[in-house]
Amino acid sequence: MSASSERRKQFEELIGHSCADPQLLEMALTHASVPNNPDNNERLEFLGDRVFGLAVAEMLYKAFPQEREGDIAKRHAALVSQPALVGVADALQLGSHLKLSAGDAKAGGERKDRILSGALEAVIGAIYLDAGLAPAAAFVEKHWRKLLAHSATPPEDPKTQLQEWAQSKGLKLPAYKELSRTGADHSPVFEMEVTVEGHGSFTASASSKRQAEKDAARKMLDKIGGAS
């Protein structure tokens, strides 16, 4: 067995799914920065993001039959956030299995939140294409079950939380700034920064400005101890 095949087998054991089409998993773990390689994980990330969102929505629908749509939406936003994805990616040691360009590898790309979260969504997309929705949803349910049970009440919007915290301390309102927009028109990636007076700045990337702002705010709340 080749070294690449052995590594793929090890990762399949970690995710609990053996791909009938090994190329799908290889593609999911190949970042778009790898030169002269059109078989990267961008398209799988796009698909996996949608499958992931649906799987989490169904999980919440079943777990909280009495909750209103608004409260379920708050839970959904927290569970599909970049920090949640990165936490699961770290638990799966996903970074050590990624194929990156020499530049990204040298810059520590295997530890970057945007690369990890995107690759994990691509893995979900690969499982979906390989075996269908049920195995993909089972993967999500297995790895997000603990996060689902973490909070007895729906989490508050992190931007609202951060604003209320700043006001309670007599500080200026958090300031958000767009740092960059990359990716294709149909699949943009926004990098947003939040700054709080006296507490520095945090950045996050996501497929929408609002989600990137939320993820950056959540990072800031983790630092200041204001997260719910």
Backbone as CSV, one residue per row, in Angstrom:
resi,resn,N_x,N_y,N_z,CA_x,CA_y,CA_z,C_x,C_y,C_z
1,MET,0.847,-1.197,0.000,0.000,0.000,0.000,0.881,1.246,0.000
2,SER,0.577,2.210,-0.891,1.369,3.428,-0.978,1.161,4.287,0.268
3,ALA,2.097,5.251,0.458,1.997,6.135,1.618,0.710,6.943,1.577
4,SER,0.322,7.425,0.376,-0.903,8.223,0.263,-2.136,7.376,0.558
5,SER,-2.130,6.124,0.109,-3.258,5.231,0.375,-3.365,4.925,1.859
6,GLU,-2.221,4.771,2.514,-2.219,4.494,3.946,-2.764,5.695,4.727
7,ARG,-2.369,6.897,4.313,-2.848,8.095,4.986,-4.354,8.265,4.778
8,ARG,-4.809,7.954,3.559,-6.241,8.058,3.292,-7.018,7.061,4.147
9,LYS,-6.478,5.855,4.278,-7.143,4.841,5.105,-7.223,5.288,6.559
10,GLN,-6.141,5.883,7.044,-6.129,6.376,8.420,-7.205,7.451,8.620
11,PHE,-7.329,8.345,7.637,-8.326,9.407,7.768,-9.738,8.841,7.664
12,GLU,-9.939,7.849,6.804,-11.255,7.220,6.695,-11.661,6.588,8.028
13,GLU,-10.686,6.041,8.746,-10.974,5.469,10.066,-11.375,6.569,11.050
14,LEU,-10.734,7.730,10.933,-11.063,8.848,11.814,-12.475,9.370,11.564
15,ILE,-12.857,9.468,10.286,-14.183,10.020,9.981,-15.270,8.948,10.002
16,GLY,-14.860,7.690,10.062,-15.842,6.610,10.140,-16.556,6.329,8.837
17,HIS,-15.882,6.602,7.708,-16.491,6.333,6.403,-15.411,5.936,5.407
18,SER,-15.586,4.786,4.777,-14.670,4.322,3.746,-15.270,4.645,2.387
19,CYS,-14.608,5.504,1.627,-15.152,5.972,0.354,-15.038,4.911,-0.736
20,ALA,-16.141,4.632,-1.392,-16.114,3.742,-2.548,-15.319,4.374,-3.681
21,ASP,-15.347,5.698,-3.755,-14.578,6.444,-4.743,-13.482,7.217,-4.003
22,PRO,-12.259,6.651,-3.910,-11.173,7.294,-3.150,-10.827,8.687,-3.664
23,GLN,-11.092,8.945,-4.939,-10.752,10.231,-5.511,-11.528,11.369,-4.855
24,LEU,-12.742,11.087,-4.397,-13.548,12.114,-3.744,-12.875,12.625,-2.471
25,LEU,-12.373,11.696,-1.671,-11.719,12.104,-0.429,-10.401,12.796,-0.723
26,GLU,-9.683,12.314,-1.737,-8.442,12.964,-2.139,-8.712,14.415,-2.550
27,MET,-9.789,14.619,-3.285,-10.165,15.950,-3.732,-10.551,16.833,-2.539
28,ALA,-11.284,16.266,-1.588,-11.734,17.029,-0.422,-10.569,17.535,0.421
29,LEU,-9.469,16.824,0.388,-8.315,17.173,1.208,-7.271,17.996,0.441
30,THR,-7.581,18.363,-0.807,-6.644,19.125,-1.630,-7.086,20.582,-1.715
31,HIS,-6.301,21.473,-1.167,-6.633,22.894,-1.156,-6.441,23.501,-2.538
32,ALA,-7.214,24.550,-2.811,-7.169,25.186,-4.131,-5.824,25.832,-4.433
33,SER,-4.990,26.025,-3.426,-3.692,26.661,-3.647,-2.691,25.738,-4.332
34,VAL,-2.962,24.428,-4.346,-2.037,23.481,-4.982,-1.988,23.786,-6.483
35,PRO,-0.826,24.086,-7.030,-0.739,24.514,-8.433,-1.051,23.392,-9.423
36,ASN,-1.613,23.785,-10.557,-1.882,22.864,-11.674,-2.713,21.650,-11.242
37,ASN,-3.666,21.902,-10.356,-4.508,20.806,-9.875,-5.957,21.280,-9.810
38,PRO,-6.709,21.063,-10.894,-8.113,21.501,-10.895,-8.997,20.680,-9.966
39,ASP,-8.505,19.508,-9.563,-9.301,18.636,-8.687,-9.067,19.011,-7.230
40,ASN,-9.452,20.254,-6.883,-9.298,20.699,-5.499,-10.659,20.685,-4.800
41,ASN,-10.688,21.203,-3.569,-11.897,21.021,-2.754,-12.893,22.182,-2.809
42,GLU,-12.705,23.143,-3.711,-13.616,24.298,-3.743,-15.064,23.899,-4.014
43,ARG,-15.289,23.095,-5.048,-16.657,22.713,-5.403,-17.265,21.790,-4.334
44,LEU,-16.451,20.901,-3.796,-16.942,20.026,-2.733,-17.279,20.825,-1.479
45,GLU,-16.511,21.872,-1.206,-16.806,22.739,-0.063,-18.164,23.409,-0.251
46,PHE,-18.419,23.903,-1.463,-19.701,24.543,-1.779,-20.856,23.566,-1.528
47,LEU,-20.716,22.336,-2.020,-21.768,21.335,-1.834,-21.881,20.926,-0.371
48,GLY,-20.732,20.671,0.250,-20.739,20.214,1.634,-21.346,21.215,2.589
49,ASP,-21.163,22.507,2.310,-21.757,23.561,3.135,-23.272,23.431,3.172
50,ARG,-23.868,23.132,2.009,-25.337,22.996,1.936,-25.806,21.720,2.614
51,VAL,-25.082,20.635,2.405,-25.440,19.368,3.055,-25.304,19.498,4.569
52,PHE,-24.230,20.119,5.004,-23.968,20.344,6.420,-25.095,21.141,7.068
53,GLY,-25.493,22.239,6.415,-26.566,23.071,6.952,-27.875,22.314,7.085
54,LEU,-28.194,21.492,6.075,-29.417,20.701,6.119,-29.356,19.663,7.233
55,ALA,-28.209,18.988,7.364,-28.065,17.956,8.399,-28.225,18.543,9.796
56,VAL,-27.635,19.716,10.024,-27.756,20.366,11.329,-29.195,20.812,11.570
57,ALA,-29.845,21.333,10.524,-31.237,21.769,10.664,-32.142,20.602,11.052
58,GLU,-31.955,19.458,10.411,-32.781,18.292,10.738,-32.499,17.806,12.158
59,MET,-31.230,17.829,12.556,-30.848,17.403,13.895,-31.525,18.284,14.947
60,LEU,-31.534,19.584,14.700,-32.151,20.524,15.641,-33.674,20.375,15.649
61,TYR,-34.240,20.164,14.477,-35.697,20.015,14.365,-36.173,18.841,15.223
62,LYS,-35.417,17.778,15.219,-35.784,16.588,15.995,-35.455,16.745,17.473
63,ALA,-34.358,17.430,17.775,-33.910,17.532,19.170,-34.718,18.521,19.988
64,PHE,-35.302,19.543,19.336,-36.024,20.590,20.061,-37.408,20.803,19.440
65,PRO,-38.304,19.829,19.610,-39.615,19.894,18.950,-40.507,21.028,19.442
66,GLN,-40.217,21.603,20.598,-41.074,22.652,21.151,-40.539,24.061,20.906
67,GLU,-39.343,24.177,20.355,-38.749,25.501,20.194,-39.265,26.224,18.954
68,ARG,-39.304,27.538,19.065,-39.729,28.387,17.951,-38.635,28.445,16.896
69,GLU,-39.048,28.851,15.709,-38.098,28.936,14.587,-36.921,29.841,14.916
70,GLY,-37.182,30.972,15.569,-36.110,31.902,15.883,-35.052,31.315,16.794
71,ASP,-35.485,30.543,17.793,-34.536,29.929,18.717,-33.735,28.826,18.036
72,ILE,-34.402,28.044,17.184,-33.689,27.002,16.446,-32.659,27.640,15.516
73,ALA,-33.019,28.768,14.922,-32.100,29.465,14.022,-30.834,29.911,14.764
74,LYS,-30.984,30.352,16.007,-29.814,30.754,16.799,-28.898,29.563,17.044
75,ARG,-29.501,28.428,17.370,-28.704,27.219,17.582,-28.001,26.809,16.290
76,HIS,-28.728,26.894,15.180,-28.170,26.501,13.888,-26.956,27.371,13.547
77,ALA,-27.085,28.675,13.745,-25.986,29.587,13.431,-24.736,29.254,14.237
78,ALA,-24.913,28.887,15.501,-23.770,28.541,16.347,-23.125,27.231,15.904
79,LEU,-23.947,26.257,15.540,-23.420,24.939,15.194,-22.715,24.913,13.845
80,VAL,-23.133,25.770,12.904,-22.493,25.778,11.584,-21.409,26.849,11.483
81,SER,-21.102,27.509,12.585,-20.109,28.581,12.567,-18.707,28.020,12.325
82,GLN,-17.824,28.889,11.895,-16.445,28.472,11.646,-15.769,27.912,12.907
83,PRO,-15.919,28.537,14.085,-15.291,27.954,15.281,-15.753,26.529,15.563
84,ALA,-17.034,26.233,15.322,-17.528,24.876,15.538,-16.877,23.908,14.555
85,LEU,-16.789,24.318,13.292,-16.146,23.488,12.277,-14.678,23.244,12.603
86,VAL,-13.988,24.280,13.019,-12.562,24.149,13.329,-12.348,23.220,14.523
87,GLY,-13.232,23.301,15.514,-13.122,22.413,16.665,-13.213,20.949,16.269
88,VAL,-14.158,20.639,15.385,-14.301,19.257,14.916,-13.121,18.868,14.035
89,ALA,-12.681,19.789,13.173,-11.530,19.524,12.304,-10.287,19.203,13.135
90,ASP,-10.086,19.948,14.209,-8.938,19.687,15.085,-9.049,18.316,15.740
91,ALA,-10.248,17.961,16.179,-10.448,16.658,16.811,-10.159,15.514,15.843
92,LEU,-10.405,15.745,14.560,-10.154,14.737,13.533,-8.732,14.802,12.981
93,GLN,-7.917,15.712,13.505,-6.546,15.901,13.007,-6.532,16.162,11.501
94,LEU,-7.530,16.910,11.053,-7.704,17.145,9.627,-6.507,17.842,8.996
95,GLY,-5.924,18.794,9.723,-4.821,19.566,9.173,-3.656,18.727,8.693
96,SER,-3.374,17.641,9.404,-2.225,16.804,9.046,-2.471,15.988,7.786
97,HIS,-3.705,15.961,7.305,-4.040,15.189,6.113,-4.249,16.064,4.880
98,LEU,-4.122,17.382,5.024,-4.377,18.276,3.903,-3.218,18.323,2.921
99,LYS,-3.545,18.530,1.662,-2.550,18.759,0.624,-2.593,20.241,0.279
100,LEU,-1.491,20.944,0.580,-1.418,22.388,0.411,-0.275,22.753,-0.531
101,SER,-0.319,23.987,-1.042,0.806,24.489,-1.814,1.998,24.647,-0.869
102,ALA,3.191,24.720,-1.447,4.387,24.873,-0.626,4.300,26.151,0.214
103,GLY,3.758,27.212,-0.392,3.648,28.475,0.325,2.705,28.395,1.508
104,ASP,1.522,27.790,1.300,0.553,27.663,2.383,1.060,26.720,3.473
105,ALA,1.732,25.664,3.060,2.279,24.722,4.045,3.324,25.419,4.918
106,LYS,4.176,26.224,4.283,5.214,26.944,5.021,4.600,27.970,5.964
107,ALA,3.453,28.543,5.563,2.788,29.566,6.372,1.866,28.969,7.435
108,GLY,1.896,27.660,7.596,1.057,27.020,8.611,-0.391,26.903,8.213
109,GLY,-0.638,26.686,6.916,-2.005,26.597,6.412,-2.836,25.506,7.045
110,GLU,-2.171,24.443,7.506,-2.918,23.339,8.117,-3.534,23.725,9.449
111,ARG,-3.179,24.923,9.951,-3.745,25.407,11.219,-4.673,26.603,11.017
112,LYS,-4.833,27.065,9.785,-5.665,28.242,9.532,-7.146,27.881,9.547
113,ASP,-7.934,28.678,10.244,-9.350,28.380,10.429,-10.091,28.242,9.102
114,ARG,-9.846,29.172,8.185,-10.580,29.151,6.917,-10.284,27.880,6.130
115,ILE,-9.032,27.461,6.103,-8.651,26.257,5.357,-9.234,25.015,6.018
116,LEU,-9.179,24.953,7.344,-9.703,23.792,8.059,-11.218,23.665,7.918
117,SER,-11.929,24.784,8.119,-13.392,24.720,8.044,-13.850,24.381,6.634
118,GLY,-13.192,24.959,5.626,-13.553,24.661,4.254,-13.291,23.215,3.887
119,ALA,-12.163,22.678,4.346,-11.835,21.284,4.050,-12.821,20.329,4.717
120,LEU,-13.252,20.662,5.936,-14.209,19.786,6.612,-15.550,19.786,5.886
121,GLU,-15.983,20.954,5.408,-17.210,20.993,4.610,-17.040,20.185,3.324
122,ALA,-15.843,20.224,2.741,-15.573,19.440,1.541,-15.638,17.944,1.842
123,VAL,-15.165,17.544,3.007,-15.248,16.134,3.409,-16.706,15.700,3.521
124,ILE,-17.536,16.557,4.099,-18.969,16.257,4.191,-19.559,16.131,2.795
125,GLY,-19.159,17.019,1.887,-19.613,16.924,0.505,-19.166,15.636,-0.158
126,ALA,-17.945,15.200,0.140,-17.429,13.959,-0.438,-18.220,12.752,0.065
127,ILE,-18.527,12.734,1.350,-19.316,11.623,1.902,-20.695,11.591,1.255
128,TYR,-21.284,12.769,1.064,-22.609,12.859,0.438,-22.579,12.309,-0.985
129,LEU,-21.607,12.718,-1.790,-21.527,12.234,-3.168,-21.209,10.744,-3.223
130,ASP,-20.433,10.283,-2.266,-20.008,8.884,-2.264,-21.122,7.941,-1.831
131,ALA,-21.928,8.376,-0.845,-22.883,7.431,-0.259,-24.274,7.988,-0.010
132,GLY,-24.487,9.275,-0.228,-25.817,9.820,-0.042,-25.961,10.644,1.230
133,LEU,-27.170,11.168,1.433,-27.423,12.086,2.537,-27.344,11.414,3.902
134,ALA,-27.855,10.184,4.028,-27.905,9.536,5.347,-26.514,9.391,5.976
135,PRO,-25.505,8.858,5.272,-24.170,8.774,5.879,-23.560,10.140,6.186
136,ALA,-23.812,11.129,5.312,-23.292,12.475,5.563,-23.933,13.054,6.820
137,ALA,-25.246,12.892,6.961,-25.955,13.391,8.139,-25.511,12.646,9.395
138,ALA,-25.224,11.337,9.263,-24.758,10.549,10.408,-23.391,11.047,10.878
139,PHE,-22.538,11.416,9.930,-21.231,11.972,10.278,-21.414,13.274,11.064
140,VAL,-22.284,14.149,10.580,-22.530,15.422,11.255,-23.111,15.181,12.651
141,GLU,-24.086,14.309,12.745,-24.732,14.033,14.038,-23.718,13.496,15.053
142,LYS,-22.841,12.620,14.600,-21.839,12.024,15.493,-20.895,13.072,16.056
143,HIS,-20.431,13.987,15.199,-19.393,14.922,15.616,-19.934,16.234,16.167
144,TRP,-21.221,16.491,15.986,-21.813,17.725,16.533,-22.743,17.447,17.712
145,ARG,-22.869,16.191,18.101,-23.783,15.833,19.180,-23.425,16.550,20.480
146,LYS,-22.140,16.581,20.817,-21.715,17.230,22.056,-21.959,18.735,22.013
147,LEU,-21.726,19.326,20.862,-21.981,20.764,20.724,-23.466,21.064,20.867
148,LEU,-24.280,20.167,20.365,-25.730,20.339,20.448,-26.203,20.366,21.896
149,ALA,-25.594,19.525,22.717,-26.012,19.410,24.115,-25.319,20.421,25.024
150,HIS,-24.439,21.255,24.452,-23.624,22.159,25.273,-24.456,23.224,25.976
151,SER,-25.486,23.716,25.309,-26.268,24.820,25.877,-27.736,24.422,26.027
152,ALA,-28.256,24.603,27.229,-29.661,24.265,27.474,-30.597,25.286,26.849
153,THR,-30.097,26.496,26.661,-30.913,27.545,26.057,-30.269,27.991,24.745
154,PRO,-31.049,28.527,23.824,-30.492,28.976,22.552,-29.436,30.058,22.757
155,PRO,-28.302,29.964,22.084,-27.259,30.987,22.245,-27.698,32.315,21.651
156,GLU,-27.209,33.390,22.246,-27.505,34.715,21.710,-26.597,35.000,20.521
157,ASP,-27.044,35.869,19.658,-26.218,36.296,18.541,-24.927,36.898,19.087
158,PRO,-23.757,36.428,18.638,-22.496,36.914,19.210,-22.251,38.404,18.992
159,LYS,-22.754,38.961,17.889,-22.587,40.395,17.667,-23.381,41.185,18.705
160,THR,-24.589,40.710,19.003,-25.406,41.367,20.024,-24.755,41.249,21.391
161,GLN,-24.257,40.047,21.692,-23.580,39.826,22.965,-22.398,40.764,23.134
162,LEU,-21.596,40.865,22.084,-20.386,41.685,22.170,-20.746,43.161,22.322
163,GLN,-21.769,43.598,21.616,-22.202,44.996,21.731,-22.680,45.298,23.149
164,GLU,-23.491,44.395,23.706,-24.004,44.603,25.055,-22.877,44.604,26.085
165,TRP,-21.885,43.730,25.875,-20.740,43.682,26.796,-19.970,44.996,26.748
166,ALA,-19.706,45.494,25.528,-18.960,46.748,25.383,-19.705,47.906,26.043
167,GLN,-21.036,47.944,25.845,-21.830,49.015,26.450,-21.807,48.931,27.966
168,SER,-21.813,47.721,28.492,-21.801,47.544,29.945,-20.493,48.006,30.566
169,LYS,-19.424,48.027,29.748,-18.115,48.468,30.232,-17.829,49.923,29.883
170,GLY,-18.810,50.583,29.281,-18.621,51.973,28.906,-17.672,52.173,27.742
171,LEU,-17.541,51.165,26.892,-16.631,51.234,25.753,-17.380,51.633,24.482
172,LYS,-16.639,52.051,23.473,-17.237,52.312,22.173,-17.792,51.008,21.604
173,LEU,-18.761,51.122,20.708,-19.335,49.929,20.092,-18.273,49.208,19.266
174,PRO,-18.330,47.885,19.185,-17.384,47.128,18.365,-17.398,47.628,16.923
175,ALA,-16.221,47.721,16.327,-16.096,48.203,14.949,-15.751,47.031,14.032
176,TYR,-16.485,46.912,12.937,-16.261,45.835,11.977,-15.715,46.405,10.675
177,LYS,-14.770,45.691,10.089,-14.145,46.162,8.841,-13.895,44.968,7.915
178,GLU,-14.228,45.142,6.648,-13.933,44.116,5.656,-12.460,44.217,5.265
179,LEU,-11.720,43.112,5.437,-10.300,43.092,5.093,-10.063,42.610,3.668
180,SER,-10.879,41.652,3.232,-10.687,41.141,1.877,-11.904,40.361,1.427
181,ARG,-12.008,40.232,0.107,-12.998,39.354,-0.500,-12.270,38.548,-1.573
182,THR,-12.314,37.234,-1.449,-11.638,36.363,-2.395,-12.608,35.296,-2.883
183,GLY,-12.118,34.417,-3.756,-12.954,33.338,-4.264,-13.753,33.756,-5.476
184,ALA,-14.421,32.765,-6.060,-15.239,33.009,-7.248,-16.504,33.774,-6.888
185,ASP,-17.143,34.382,-7.899,-18.353,35.168,-7.664,-19.464,34.334,-7.038
186,HIS,-19.545,33.045,-7.431,-20.611,32.200,-6.908,-20.277,31.634,-5.529
187,SER,-19.018,31.787,-5.111,-18.609,31.250,-3.813,-17.578,32.176,-3.157
188,PRO,-17.995,33.396,-2.810,-17.051,34.370,-2.250,-16.647,34.023,-0.822
189,VAL,-15.500,34.536,-0.424,-15.013,34.385,0.946,-14.678,35.777,1.468
190,PHE,-15.348,36.185,2.534,-15.130,37.498,3.127,-14.292,37.344,4.398
191,GLU,-13.279,38.158,4.525,-12.506,38.217,5.762,-12.861,39.524,6.468
192,MET,-13.433,39.383,7.662,-13.879,40.539,8.429,-13.101,40.643,9.738
193,GLU,-12.948,41.880,10.202,-12.228,42.139,11.446,-13.136,42.882,12.416
194,VAL,-13.099,42.483,13.683,-13.813,43.227,14.721,-12.781,43.766,15.700
195,THR,-12.971,45.010,16.099,-12.068,45.660,17.046,-12.879,46.209,18.210
196,VAL,-12.414,45.955,19.410,-13.041,46.500,20.613,-11.988,47.308,21.357
197,GLU,-12.349,48.515,21.706,-11.447,49.443,22.393,-10.764,48.772,23.588
198,GLY,-9.429,48.754,23.546,-8.666,48.198,24.657,-8.541,46.696,24.662
199,HIS,-9.135,46.025,23.688,-9.112,44.562,23.671,-8.636,43.979,22.340
200,GLY,-8.079,44.814,21.487,-7.499,44.326,20.253,-8.517,43.957,19.196
201,SER,-8.073,43.125,18.266,-8.903,42.754,17.120,-8.864,41.249,16.887
202,PHE,-9.931,40.761,16.254,-9.990,39.378,15.800,-10.563,39.357,14.400
203,THR,-10.127,38.388,13.612,-10.621,38.244,12.248,-11.237,36.871,12.051
204,ALA,-12.107,36.782,11.050,-12.710,35.502,10.676,-13.121,35.584,9.217
205,SER,-13.198,34.445,8.577,-13.598,34.371,7.172,-14.812,33.470,7.031
206,ALA,-15.710,33.832,6.114,-16.914,33.035,5.864,-17.464,33.403,4.488
207,SER,-18.500,32.684,4.081,-19.072,32.906,2.756,-19.994,34.128,2.700
208,SER,-20.252,34.761,3.850,-21.019,36.003,3.886,-20.376,36.944,4.901
209,LYS,-20.559,38.245,4.685,-20.002,39.218,5.613,-20.576,39.026,7.015
210,ARG,-21.897,38.821,7.073,-22.555,38.701,8.376,-22.012,37.517,9.174
211,GLN,-21.830,36.373,8.497,-21.326,35.212,9.209,-19.889,35.424,9.661
212,ALA,-19.087,36.070,8.807,-17.707,36.350,9.191,-17.661,37.303,10.392
213,GLU,-18.553,38.285,10.408,-18.618,39.197,11.550,-19.012,38.442,12.817
214,LYS,-19.973,37.546,12.703,-20.399,36.752,13.863,-19.244,35.911,14.402
215,ASP,-18.525,35.270,13.483,-17.428,34.401,13.909,-16.306,35.205,14.560
216,ALA,-16.028,36.404,14.018,-15.013,37.264,14.627,-15.470,37.729,16.011
217,ALA,-16.748,38.086,16.125,-17.294,38.500,17.423,-17.221,37.367,18.434
218,ARG,-17.501,36.152,17.972,-17.455,34.993,18.877,-16.029,34.775,19.392
219,LYS,-15.036,34.968,18.532,-13.638,34.841,18.958,-13.308,35.888,20.012
220,MET,-13.785,37.111,19.792,-13.549,38.168,20.767,-14.208,37.831,22.101
221,LEU,-15.438,37.312,22.046,-16.127,36.931,23.285,-15.386,35.828,24.018
222,ASP,-14.819,34.884,23.288,-14.041,33.831,23.932,-12.851,34.426,24.674
223,LYS,-12.237,35.454,24.104,-11.077,36.092,24.734,-11.483,36.810,26.015
224,ILE,-12.571,37.549,25.958,-12.941,38.382,27.106,-13.791,37.636,28.122
225,GLY,-14.140,36.381,27.801,-14.931,35.599,28.748,-16.390,35.938,28.744
226,GLY,-16.871,36.527,27.620,-18.273,36.925,27.570,-19.158,35.979,26.811
227,ALA,-18.594,34.874,26.300,-19.412,33.932,25.527,-20.361,33.188,26.433
228,SER,-21.540,32.890,25.872,-22.530,32.158,26.656,-22.186,30.707,26.717
